[in-house]
Coordinates of C-alpha atoms in Angstrom, one line a residue:
D1 CA -114.4 -55.8 154.4
A2 CA -114.3 -53.5 151.6
L3 CA -114.4 -56.0 148.7
N4 CA -117.6 -57.5 150.9
T5 CA -119.5 -54.1 151.2
S6 CA -118.9 -53.0 147.8
S7 CA -120.2 -56.9 146.4
T8 CA -123.2 -56.4 148.8
E9 CA -124.5 -52.9 147.7
Q10 CA -124.2 -53.7 144.1
N11 CA -126.7 -57.6 144.9
Y12 CA -128.7 -55.1 146.5
L13 CA -128.8 -52.7 143.3
K14 CA -129.0 -55.7 141.3
V15 CA -132.3 -56.8 143.3
F16 CA -133.8 -53.1 143.3
T17 CA -133.3 -52.6 139.3
C18 CA -135.1 -56.4 138.4
G19 CA -137.5 -55.8 141.4
A20 CA -138.8 -51.9 139.0
L21 CA -138.5 -53.8 135.7
A22 CA -140.6 -56.1 136.7
G23 CA -143.0 -53.5 138.8
T24 CA -142.6 -51.9 135.7
V25 CA -144.1 -54.6 133.5
Q26 CA -146.7 -55.5 136.1
A27 CA -147.8 -52.0 135.6
F28 CA -149.4 -52.2 132.2
V29 CA -151.8 -55.3 133.6
I30 CA -152.3 -53.9 136.4
C31 CA -153.2 -50.2 135.1
P32 CA -156.3 -51.0 132.9
V33 CA -157.5 -53.3 135.9
E34 CA -157.5 -51.2 138.9
H35 CA -159.1 -48.5 136.7
I36 CA -161.9 -50.5 135.9
K37 CA -162.2 -51.8 139.3
C38 CA -162.6 -48.5 140.6
R39 CA -165.1 -47.0 138.1
L40 CA -167.0 -50.6 138.9
Q41 CA -166.8 -49.5 142.8
I42 CA -167.8 -45.5 142.2
Q43 CA -170.5 -46.6 140.6
A44 CA -172.0 -48.7 143.2
T45 CA -172.8 -45.7 145.5
P46 CA -175.6 -45.3 146.4
G47 CA -176.8 -42.6 144.1
A48 CA -174.3 -42.9 141.3
K49 CA -175.3 -43.5 137.8
Q50 CA -174.5 -47.0 136.9
L51 CA -172.9 -47.1 133.2
Y52 CA -171.4 -50.6 133.6
K53 CA -173.3 -53.7 133.7
G54 CA -169.7 -55.6 134.9
P55 CA -166.2 -55.9 134.1
I56 CA -166.0 -56.2 130.3
D57 CA -169.2 -54.1 129.7
A58 CA -166.5 -51.0 131.5
C59 CA -163.7 -52.2 129.5
V60 CA -165.5 -52.6 126.3
S61 CA -167.1 -49.1 126.3
I62 CA -164.3 -47.3 127.5
V63 CA -161.6 -48.3 125.0
K64 CA -165.1 -47.7 122.4
N65 CA -166.1 -44.3 123.8
H66 CA -162.3 -42.9 124.8
G67 CA -159.1 -45.7 123.3
I68 CA -157.5 -47.4 124.5
F69 CA -154.3 -45.1 126.1
R70 CA -156.5 -42.0 126.6
G71 CA -159.4 -44.2 128.4
L72 CA -158.4 -47.9 129.5
Y73 CA -154.9 -46.8 130.5
R74 CA -156.4 -43.5 132.2
G75 CA -153.8 -42.9 135.5
M76 CA -150.8 -44.8 133.3
G77 CA -147.9 -42.7 134.1
V78 CA -148.9 -42.3 137.9
T79 CA -149.2 -46.3 137.6
L80 CA -145.5 -46.2 136.4
W81 CA -144.3 -43.8 139.5
R82 CA -146.1 -46.1 142.0
E83 CA -145.4 -49.3 140.9
T84 CA -141.5 -49.3 138.9
P85 CA -139.6 -47.4 142.4
A86 CA -142.1 -49.8 144.5
F87 CA -141.1 -53.0 143.4
G88 CA -137.6 -52.2 143.5
M89 CA -137.5 -51.0 147.4
Y90 CA -140.1 -54.1 148.0
F91 CA -137.2 -56.5 147.3
A92 CA -134.4 -54.2 148.6
V93 CA -135.8 -53.6 151.7
Y94 CA -136.7 -57.6 152.2
D95 CA -133.4 -58.5 150.8
T96 CA -131.4 -56.1 153.2
I97 CA -133.4 -56.6 156.6
K98 CA -133.6 -60.6 155.9
D99 CA -129.8 -60.9 155.3
R100 CA -129.6 -58.8 159.1
V101 CA -131.9 -60.3 160.9
E102 CA -130.4 -63.7 159.8
S103 CA -127.2 -62.6 161.0
L104 CA -127.8 -61.4 164.4
L105 CA -130.4 -65.1 164.6
E106 CA -127.1 -66.7 164.3
E107 CA -124.9 -64.7 166.5
K108 CA -127.6 -66.2 169.3
D109 CA -126.7 -69.8 168.2
D110 CA -123.4 -69.9 170.6
D111 CA -126.2 -70.4 174.0
H112 CA -129.1 -70.9 172.8
P113 CA -129.5 -73.0 169.6
I114 CA -132.0 -72.9 166.9
P115 CA -132.4 -75.1 163.6
S116 CA -131.8 -72.6 160.6
H117 CA -134.6 -73.0 158.9
A118 CA -136.6 -70.9 162.2
H119 CA -134.0 -68.2 161.3
A120 CA -135.0 -68.0 157.9
W121 CA -138.4 -68.1 158.3
A122 CA -138.5 -65.6 161.4
A123 CA -135.9 -63.7 158.9
S124 CA -138.4 -63.5 156.2
A125 CA -141.4 -63.0 158.4
L126 CA -140.1 -59.8 159.8
A127 CA -138.5 -58.4 156.6
G128 CA -141.6 -59.1 154.3
G129 CA -143.7 -57.1 156.6
I130 CA -141.4 -54.2 157.1
S131 CA -141.2 -53.8 153.3
G132 CA -144.0 -54.2 152.4
A133 CA -145.0 -52.0 155.0
S134 CA -142.3 -49.9 154.7
T135 CA -142.9 -49.4 150.9
W136 CA -146.8 -48.4 151.2
G137 CA -145.4 -45.6 153.7
I138 CA -144.1 -44.3 150.6
I139 CA -145.6 -44.6 147.9
Y140 CA -148.6 -44.2 148.7
P141 CA -149.3 -40.8 147.6
F142 CA -149.1 -41.7 144.5
D143 CA -151.8 -43.9 145.0
V144 CA -153.9 -41.2 146.2
I145 CA -153.8 -39.8 142.7
K146 CA -154.1 -42.8 141.0
S147 CA -157.3 -43.3 142.1
Q148 CA -158.5 -39.7 142.1
M149 CA -157.2 -39.8 137.9
Q150 CA -159.5 -43.4 137.6
T151 CA -162.6 -42.3 138.9
S152 CA -162.3 -38.0 137.3
P153 CA -164.1 -37.5 134.3
L154 CA -163.1 -39.7 130.7
E155 CA -163.8 -37.1 128.4
R156 CA -160.5 -35.7 126.6
H157 CA -160.8 -31.9 127.9
L158 CA -161.7 -32.9 131.6
Q159 CA -158.9 -34.9 131.9
K160 CA -155.8 -33.6 134.6
G161 CA -152.0 -34.7 134.7
M162 CA -150.6 -36.7 137.7
W163 CA -149.2 -33.1 138.9
T164 CA -152.3 -31.3 138.5
V165 CA -154.7 -33.8 140.5
G166 CA -152.0 -34.1 143.6
S167 CA -151.7 -30.4 143.8
D168 CA -155.8 -29.9 143.9
I169 CA -155.9 -32.3 146.3
I170 CA -153.3 -31.0 148.2
R171 CA -154.9 -27.4 147.7
D172 CA -158.4 -28.6 148.4
H173 CA -157.9 -31.1 151.0
G174 CA -154.6 -30.7 153.2
F175 CA -151.2 -32.8 152.4
K176 CA -152.9 -34.5 155.1
H177 CA -154.9 -36.1 152.9
M178 CA -152.3 -37.8 150.6
F179 CA -151.7 -40.0 153.3
R180 CA -155.4 -40.6 154.3
G181 CA -156.5 -44.7 154.8
L182 CA -152.5 -45.1 155.0
G183 CA -153.2 -46.6 158.6
V184 CA -155.0 -49.8 157.3
T185 CA -153.5 -50.1 154.3
L186 CA -150.2 -50.9 156.5
V187 CA -152.2 -53.0 158.8
R188 CA -153.1 -55.0 156.2
A189 CA -149.6 -55.2 154.7
F190 CA -147.2 -55.9 157.6
P191 CA -149.0 -59.2 157.4
V192 CA -149.9 -60.1 154.3
N193 CA -146.6 -59.7 153.5
A194 CA -144.8 -61.2 156.5
I195 CA -146.6 -64.2 155.4
I196 CA -145.7 -64.6 151.6
F197 CA -142.4 -64.0 151.3
P198 CA -142.1 -66.9 153.9
V199 CA -144.4 -69.2 152.2
Y200 CA -142.3 -68.4 149.3
E201 CA -139.4 -69.2 151.3
F202 CA -140.9 -72.7 152.0
V203 CA -141.7 -73.5 148.7
L204 CA -138.9 -72.8 147.3
M205 CA -137.2 -75.4 149.3
Q206 CA -139.1 -78.3 149.0
I207 CA -139.1 -77.7 145.6
G208 CA -135.2 -77.7 145.7
S209 CA -135.0 -80.8 148.0
W210 CA -137.6 -82.6 145.6
K211 CA -134.9 -81.7 142.7
S212 CA -132.1 -83.0 145.0
R213 CA -133.6 -86.7 145.7

């Protein structure tokens, strides 16, 4: 039992590490994309100054006037704080819950037999929903800080660091503001992630069956 427990823990640690590395790589892609998205969203509000004609124009203008790292990649640090642990937790929690749920469902088979693929899909859906929602619940404050940083003035003398922005938000609006909009995010996250993983498992199973023919 001790060996099995140790092996399981090592497997979950491996999953967390792989997920965290994937999140780190993704951050380099998603940071500039979300930055441009944020800039375009705030200029779409009534009365806002129209600085950019579209995403390409925004990208070119930001790089030209403020550079790549201080301009286009504004908020990269907080994006890494969000994506790296989030993806590690996301996949580790998914695997943990999926294994537990599948074990519980298999224990019920003696009295009420259920097809094995139904076990896998039910476990995958529940684990996906919980992992997606719980991950967002933990890392949501970083997303709030990132959005604030990516909509604030780009001029160098007006830029603030992640912890300063977080402190300002709490001072001006209270700690609850760090979780503003979390409810809607969780309502979206659970069903979306409950669909993603079963579809992934299904496609993986179909590819496996095609290869075995």
